[in-house]
C-alpha positions in Angstrom: 7.3 -5.4 -23.0 10.6 -6.9 -24.4 12.3 -3.6 -24.0 11.5 -3.7 -20.3 13.2 -7.0 -19.8 16.1 -5.8 -21.9 16.5 -2.9 -19.4 16.8 -5.4 -16.6 19.4 -7.5 -18.4 21.6 -4.4 -19.2 21.8 -3.3 -15.6 24.9 -5.3 -14.8 26.9 -3.9 -17.8 25.9 -0.2 -17.4 28.9 2.2 -17.1 28.9 4.6 -14.2 27.1 7.8 -15.1 27.9 11.0 -13.4 24.8 12.9 -12.4 25.0 16.4 -11.1 23.4 16.5 -7.7 20.4 18.7 -7.4 20.0 21.0 -4.5 17.1 19.0 -3.5 17.2 15.2 -3.1 15.5 12.6 -5.2 12.7 10.9 -3.2 11.5 7.3 -3.7 8.5 6.0 -1.7 8.5 2.2 -2.0 5.0 1.2 -1.0 4.5 -2.6 -0.4 1.2 -4.3 -0.4 -0.1 -6.4 2.5 3.4 -6.7 4.0 3.2 -7.0 7.7 5.4 -5.7 10.5 7.0 -9.1 11.0 7.5 -10.0 7.3 11.0 -8.6 7.0 14.2 -10.1 8.5 15.0 -6.8 10.3 11.7 -7.0 12.0 12.1 -10.7 13.1 10.8 -12.7 10.1 11.5 -16.4 10.0 11.3 -18.6 6.9 12.0 -15.8 4.5 15.2 -13.7 3.8 15.1 -10.0 2.9 18.7 -9.0 2.8 18.2 -5.8 0.8 15.6 -4.4 3.1 17.6 -5.5 6.1 20.5 -3.5 4.7 18.3 -0.4 4.4 17.2 -0.9 8.0 20.8 -1.4 9.2 22.1 1.7 7.4 19.0 3.9 7.9 16.3 4.4 10.5 14.1 1.5 11.4 10.9 2.7 13.0 9.0 0.6 15.6 5.9 2.8 15.9 5.1 3.8 12.4 1.5 3.4 11.1 -0.5 3.2 7.9 -3.6 5.3 8.4 -5.9 2.4 7.7 -6.0 -1.4 7.7 -7.1 -1.6 4.1 -5.4 -0.4 0.9 -7.5 2.3 -0.8 -7.8 4.4 2.4 -4.1 4.2 3.2 -3.1 5.2 -0.3 -5.5 8.1 -0.3 -4.0 9.3 3.0 -0.4 8.9 2.1 -0.8 11.0 -1.1 -3.1 13.6 0.2 -2.1 14.1 3.8 -5.7 13.7 4.9 -7.2 10.9 6.9 -9.4 8.7 4.7 -12.3 8.7 7.0 -12.8 12.4 6.1 -13.7 11.2 2.5 -16.8 9.0 2.3 -15.6 7.6 -1.0 -12.2 6.5 0.3 -13.1 2.8 1.0 -11.9 -0.3 -0.8 -12.8 0.4 -4.4 -13.9 -1.8 -7.3 -11.6 -1.7 -10.4 -14.0 0.7 -12.3 -14.5 3.3 -9.6 -14.0 7.0 -10.3 -11.0 8.9 -9.0 -11.5 9.7 -5.3 -8.8 12.4 -5.0 -10.1 15.9 -5.8 -7.6 17.3 -8.3 -7.9 20.6 -6.5 -6.3 19.1 -3.4 -2.5 19.0 -3.1 -0.8 15.7 -3.2 2.9 14.8 -2.5 3.3 14.5 -6.3 1.7 17.9 -7.2 3.6 19.8 -4.4 6.9 18.3 -5.5 6.1 18.9 -9.2 5.5 22.6 -8.3 9.1 22.7 -7.0 10.7 21.4 -10.2 10.5 17.6 -9.5 9.8 15.1 -12.2 7.1 12.9 -10.7 6.4 9.3 -11.5 4.0 6.5 -10.4 4.8 2.9 -11.1 2.7 0.0 -9.8 -0.6 -0.2 -8.0 -3.0 2.7 -8.0 -6.4 1.7 -6.6 -7.6 5.2 -5.9 -10.0 5.3 -8.9 -9.9 6.6 -12.5 -12.3 8.8 -14.4 -15.1 11.1 -13.4 -18.0 10.1 -11.2 -20.3 12.0 -13.6 -19.9 9.6 -16.6 -19.0 6.0 -17.2 -15.3 5.3 -17.9 -14.3 4.4 -21.4 -11.3 2.1 -21.1 -10.7 2.3 -24.9 -9.8 6.0 -25.0 -8.0 8.4 -22.8 -8.5 7.6 -19.1 -8.9 10.8 -17.1 -8.9 12.1 -14.6 -6.2 10.0 -13.1 -2.6 10.2 -11.9 -1.7 13.0 -14.2 -4.5 15.2 -12.8 -3.1 14.8 -9.2 0.5 15.6 -10.0 2.2 12.7 -11.7 4.1 13.6 -14.9 4.5 9.9 -15.7 2.4 6.9 -14.7 2.5 3.1 -15.5 0.1 1.3 -13.3 -2.8 -1.1 -12.8 -6.3 0.3 -12.2 -6.9 -1.4 -8.9 -5.4 -4.7 -7.7 -4.2 -7.9 -9.2 -7.4 -9.7 -8.1 -9.7 -7.2 -9.7 -10.4 -6.6 -13.3 -9.4 -4.9 -15.6 -6.2 -7.0 -15.7 -4.3 -4.5 -17.9 -1.5 -1.9 -17.6 -2.2 1.7 -18.1 0.5 4.1 -19.2 -0.1 7.9 -19.1 -3.8 7.4 -19.4 -4.0 4.7 -22.0 -4.3 1.0 -21.8 -1.1 -0.6 -23.2 -1.4 -3.0 -26.1 -5.1 -2.6 -26.6 -6.5 -3.7 -30.0 -9.2 -1.3 -31.2 -11.0 -4.2 -32.8 -11.3 -5.9 -29.4 -12.6 -3.1 -27.1 -12.7 -3.6 -23.4 -15.7 -3.6 -21.1 -15.7 -3.9 -17.3 -18.6 -4.5 -15.1 -18.9 -5.3 -11.4 -22.6 -5.8 -11.2 -23.3 -8.3 -13.9 -21.5 -10.5 -16.4 -20.3 -9.1 -19.7 -19.2 -11.1 -22.7 -18.7 -14.9 -22.7 -15.3 -15.3 -21.1 -15.1 -18.3 -18.7 -15.3 -17.6 -15.0 -13.9 -19.4 -12.0 -17.4 -20.7 -11.3 -18.1 -22.0 -14.8 -14.7 -23.4 -15.6 -12.8 -24.2 -12.4 -10.6 -26.7 -14.3 -8.9 -23.7 -16.0 -7.6 -22.2 -12.8 -4.1 -22.5 -11.5 -5.4 -21.7 -8.0 -9.0 -22.2 -6.7 -10.7 -19.2 -5.3 -13.7 -18.2 -3.2 -16.9 -17.1 -4.9 -16.1 -13.4 -4.8 -12.8 -14.0 -6.6 -14.3 -16.5 -9.1 -15.4 -14.1 -11.8 -13.6 -13.5 -15.2 -10.5 -15.7 -15.7 -7.3 -13.9 -16.8 -4.0 -15.8 -17.2 -5.4 -18.8 -15.5 -6.6 -16.9 -12.4 -10.2 -15.8 -11.7 -10.8 -12.2 -10.4 -13.3 -10.0 -8.7 -15.5 -8.5 -11.4 -16.3 -9.2 -15.1 -14.2 -8.2 -18.1 -14.8 -8.6 -21.8 -12.4 -7.9 -24.6 -9.0 -6.3 -24.4 -7.4 -9.7 -24.8 -4.1 -8.4 -26.3 -3.7 -6.1 -23.4 -4.1 -8.5 -20.6 -1.2 -9.0 -18.3 0.7 -12.2 -17.3 0.8 -12.3 -13.5 4.3 -13.8 -13.1 5.8 -11.0 -15.2 4.2 -8.2 -13.3 7.0 -7.5 -10.8 9.6 -7.4 -13.6 7.4 -5.1 -15.7 6.9 -2.7 -12.8 10.6 -2.8 -11.9 11.6 -2.1 -15.5 9.4 0.9 -15.7 10.7 2.2 -12.3 14.3 1.9 -13.7 13.3 3.7 -16.9 11.9 6.6 -14.9 15.0 6.9 -12.8 17.3 6.7 -15.8 15.3 9.3 -17.6 15.6 11.8 -14.8 19.3 11.6 -13.6 19.9 15.3 -14.3 16.9 16.6 -12.4 15.3 15.9 -9.0 12.6 13.2 -9.2 9.9 11.7 -7.0 9.0 8.1 -7.7 6.0 6.5 -6.0 6.9 2.8 -6.5 3.7 1.0 -5.4 4.7 -2.7 -5.5 2.1 -5.4 -5.7 3.8 -7.9 -3.5 2.5 -9.7 -1.7 -1.2 -9.0 -2.4 -3.2 -11.9 -3.9 -3.1 -13.5 -6.3 0.4 -14.5 -5.2 2.1 -15.7 -8.4 5.8 -15.0 -8.1 8.0 -15.4 -11.2 9.2 -19.1 -11.6 12.8 -18.0 -10.7 11.5 -17.2 -7.2 9.4 -20.3 -6.6 10.8 -22.1 -3.6 12.9 -19.1 -2.5 11.4 -19.3 1.0 10.0 -22.0 3.2 6.6 -20.3 3.4 5.2 -21.1 0.0 4.1 -18.5 -2.5 3.5 -15.8 0.1 7.1 -16.0 1.3 8.4 -16.3 -2.3 6.6 -13.1 -3.2 8.4 -11.4 -0.3 11.8 -12.6 -1.5 10.9 -11.3 -5.0 10.0 -7.9 -3.6 13.3 -7.7 -1.7 15.2 -8.7 -4.9 13.5 -6.0 -6.9 14.4 -3.4 -4.3 18.0 -4.5 -4.4 18.0 -4.1 -8.1 16.6 -0.6 -7.7 19.4 0.3 -5.3 22.0 -0.9 -7.8 20.5 1.3 -10.4 20.8 4.4 -8.1 24.4 3.5 -7.4 25.4 2.9 -11.0 23.9 6.3 -11.9 25.6 8.1 -9.0 22.3 8.9 -7.3 22.5 6.8 -4.2 23.8 9.5 -1.9 21.3 12.1 -3.2 18.2 9.9 -2.8 15.9 9.5 0.2 14.2 6.2 0.2 11.2 5.5 2.3 9.9 1.9 2.5 6.6 0.9 4.2 3.4 -1.0 3.5 -0.2 -0.1 3.0 -1.8 -2.3 5.7 -1.2 -5.3 7.8 -0.7 -8.9 6.5 -3.3 -11.5 5.6 -2.7 -15.2 4.9 -5.9 -16.4 3.3 -7.5 -13.6 1.2 -9.7 -15.3 -1.4 -7.3 -17.8 -3.0 -6.5 -21.2 -1.7 -2.7 -20.8 -2.3 -1.4 -22.6 0.8 -0.3 -19.4 2.6 -2.1 -20.4 5.8 -0.9 -24.0 5.7 2.8 -23.2 5.0 3.1 -20.3 7.4 4.7 -22.5 10.1 6.1 -20.4 12.9 6.4 -17.2 10.9 4.5 -14.2 12.5 3.7 -11.8 9.7 2.3 -9.2 12.2 5.3 -9.6 14.5 4.3 -9.3 18.2 1.0 -7.4 17.4 -2.5 -8.7 17.3 -4.6 -9.0 14.1 -3.7 -8.0 10.6 -5.3 -6.6 7.5 -8.9 -5.2 8.0 -8.7 -5.0 11.8 -8.4 -2.2 14.4 -5.8 -4.3 16.2 -2.2 -3.1 16.0 -1.3 -5.7 13.3 -3.7 -3.9 11.0 -1.9 -0.6 10.8 1.5 -0.8 12.6 3.9 -1.1 9.7 7.5 -1.8 8.8 8.9 1.6 8.0 12.4 2.4 7.0 14.1 5.6 5.9 17.5 5.4 4.0 19.7 8.2 2.7 23.4 7.4 2.7 25.5 10.2 4.2 22.4 12.0 5.6 20.4 9.5 7.7 22.5 7.7 10.3 21.8 4.2 11.4 19.3 4.0 14.3 16.1 2.4 15.6 13.4 4.9 16.4 10.3 4.7 18.6 8.9 8.0 17.2 5.2 7.8 16.7 4.5 8.6 13.1 1.8 8.1 10.5 2.0 7.8 6.7 -0.3 10.8 6.5 2.7 12.8 7.7 4.8 12.2 4.6 3.2 15.1 2.7 4.0 17.8 5.2 7.4 16.3 6.0 8.5 16.0 2.3 7.2 19.5 1.6 9.4 20.8 4.5 12.4 18.8 3.1 12.1 20.4 -0.3 11.0 23.9 0.7 7.5 23.6 -0.7 4.7 25.4 1.1 1.5 23.4 1.8 -1.6 25.6 0.9 -3.4 26.8 3.9 -6.3 24.6 5.1 -5.1 21.7 3.0 -3.6 18.4 4.2 -4.3 19.5 7.7 -3.9 16.0 9.1 -0.3 15.8 7.9 2.4 16.9 10.4 6.0 17.9 9.7 8.0 15.1 11.2 11.0 15.5 9.0 13.5 15.4 11.9 12.1 12.1 13.0 12.2 10.7 9.5 15.9 11.7 9.2 16.7 10.1 12.6 17.5 13.4 14.3 14.9 13.0 17.0 12.5 10.4 18.4 9.9 13.0 19.0 6.9 12.2 16.9 3.2 12.7 17.0 1.2 13.1 20.2 -1.4 10.7 18.9 -2.8 9.2 15.7 -5.9 7.5 14.4 -6.0 3.9 13.2 -8.8 3.3 10.7 -10.2 -0.2 10.2 -13.3 -1.7 8.7 -16.4 -0.2 10.4 -14.4 1.7 13.2 -11.5 3.8 14.1 -9.2 3.5 17.1 -6.6 5.8 18.6 -3.1 5.6 20.0 -1.6 8.2 22.2 1.8 7.6 23.6 1.9 4.1 25.1 -1.9 3.8 25.2 -4.3 2.4 22.7 -8.1 2.8 22.9 -10.6 0.8 20.8 -14.2 2.0 21.1 -17.1 -0.2 21.7 -18.2 -2.1 18.6 -17.1 -4.9 16.3 -13.5 -5.4 15.2 -13.5 -7.1 11.9 -10.9 -9.8 11.1 -10.2 -12.1 8.2 -10.8 -15.8 9.2 -8.8 -18.8 8.2 -11.4 -20.2 5.8 -12.5 -17.1 4.0 -15.1 -15.8 6.4 -14.9 -12.5 8.2 -15.5 -12.7 11.9 -15.8 -10.0 14.6 -14.4 -9.4 18.1 -17.1 -7.5 20.0 -15.9 -4.7 22.3 -18.4 -3.8 25.0 -18.8 -0.3 26.5 -16.9 1.8 27.4 -14.4 0.3 24.9 -11.0 -1.3 25.4 -7.9 0.3 26.7 -4.4 -1.3 26.3 -1.0 -0.4 27.6 1.0 -1.5 24.5 4.6 -1.7 26.0 3.5 -4.5 28.3 0.6 -5.9 26.2 1.5 -6.0 22.4 -1.2 -8.6 21.9 -3.9 -6.3 23.2 -5.2 -9.0 25.5 -5.6 -7.1 28.8 -8.4 -4.5 28.8 -7.6 -1.9 31.4 -10.6 0.3 30.8 -12.1 -0.5 34.2 -8.9 0.5 35.9 -8.3 3.8 34.2 -11.7 5.4 33.4 -10.1 8.9 33.1 -7.7 7.7 30.4 -10.6 6.1 28.6 -12.5 9.3 28.6 -9.5 11.3 27.5 -8.9 9.0 24.5 -12.5 8.7 23.6 -12.9 12.4 23.6 -9.9 12.8 21.3 -11.2 10.1 19.0 -14.7 11.7 18.8 -13.1 15.0 18.1 -11.2 13.6 15.1 -13.8 11.3 13.5 -17.1 12.5 14.8 -20.0 10.5 16.2 -20.7 7.0 14.8 -24.3 7.9 14.0 -23.1 10.7 11.7 -20.8 8.5 9.7 -22.8 5.2 9.3 -22.8 5.5 5.5 -19.0 5.4 5.2 -18.2 2.2 7.0 -19.4 -1.0 5.3 -16.3 -1.6 3.3 -17.0 -5.3 3.0 -20.6 -5.2 1.8 -21.6 -6.0 -1.7 -20.0 -8.1 -4.5 -17.3 -5.6 -5.4 -15.4 -5.4 -2.1 -13.5 -7.9 0.0 
């Protein structure tokens, strides 16, 4: 790990390196975690400064109607990589840390398509799409497969799931880093393993208290979801994580300056547990949640400097977005709710992570490519599921027939050449899906799940025939117009049913919050 920090320290003294521009651009997707529409300065944030992302937005295209496919992380990540809505895969729900891989290696991904066209492909950061085969238990002490390599990534350095789930270790190219064979790892989400203290048995060891679900095995002073035994030499230090991931992203870029590369940089900020490096503590007025946003922005600024030093900045398309809407309290009593003040993490939209309201899936979304993308603000309706088809078109790769059929080629919109986007898109939340078409939003009858202020989930109940909102005049989704426009309700309901099917046929896919392994 010392070499990683050395890489960071050397950035300021690196001599300019001339790289021969490839015929196809480098592509970096920076995928933030739980960062809401209103969490960046360029989208109206208060109490936190994000100068590097603001610069990307000022110099590139800042989208106002861009969406994650889902209001939770695993489904969104699945959709982004595969070009397929997650509700089409019953396994694409919030996963425990020991779940098997949910992407069929036979399906194309952004990584596998670009790799087929000569790109070096790399994953750094959060994975959370499963590892191993569903047919046999995963052995963390040997080669971990299938995983990122089997779905198109030449190089990978990542966590298995999330920071609040065990195993709390880094995995590089299918192997746990720093693992001592004399202290093998074991992970279990159903019952305790080993004798490690937990948040319930030893609350005095915790730096931040947590709810019962997050109060299992303690790693680095923080209790997690799930139980872990062994692997002590491999366990991470939370405050170092952003620097570790940044260092690996830098190494990947510097190793591929002579060939086109695709980097999926899946940052962990600002998912819980929010434990920014001490040098960022107090960097915002919003407590650790805001400090994590500042750290995220700083890391992105550092990455931009690496591209510039290596002569790659004008031949690299950068796409920044987030996996789902924001959440203040999410299992740890870290003060995010109390210190939020007037900051509106979802911007003008209602709701946040987990919910079918706009704040759950409407995302900050920026494209940046100096000399190619001109500065603009775009209202084009786009979804992260469209990145696969759009990047395939950019690089001249053919998407196999009958694959990634939800993904639409919106390359011209991404490059700021048009504001024509999708006709409509699906927003997936816990237990339901909604639909947006043009300025209209339809939420079907049922329960919209939201995260409460004290850890409980609560529901807003939508009565038949559902709720219809005219978003330009009602960003807060407060005025249900269904009774005034029954024909529009029927139109959107029919489109939604066509895409997702009847509720009764899909009941088994929806309880993402049930059980001890999900939150």
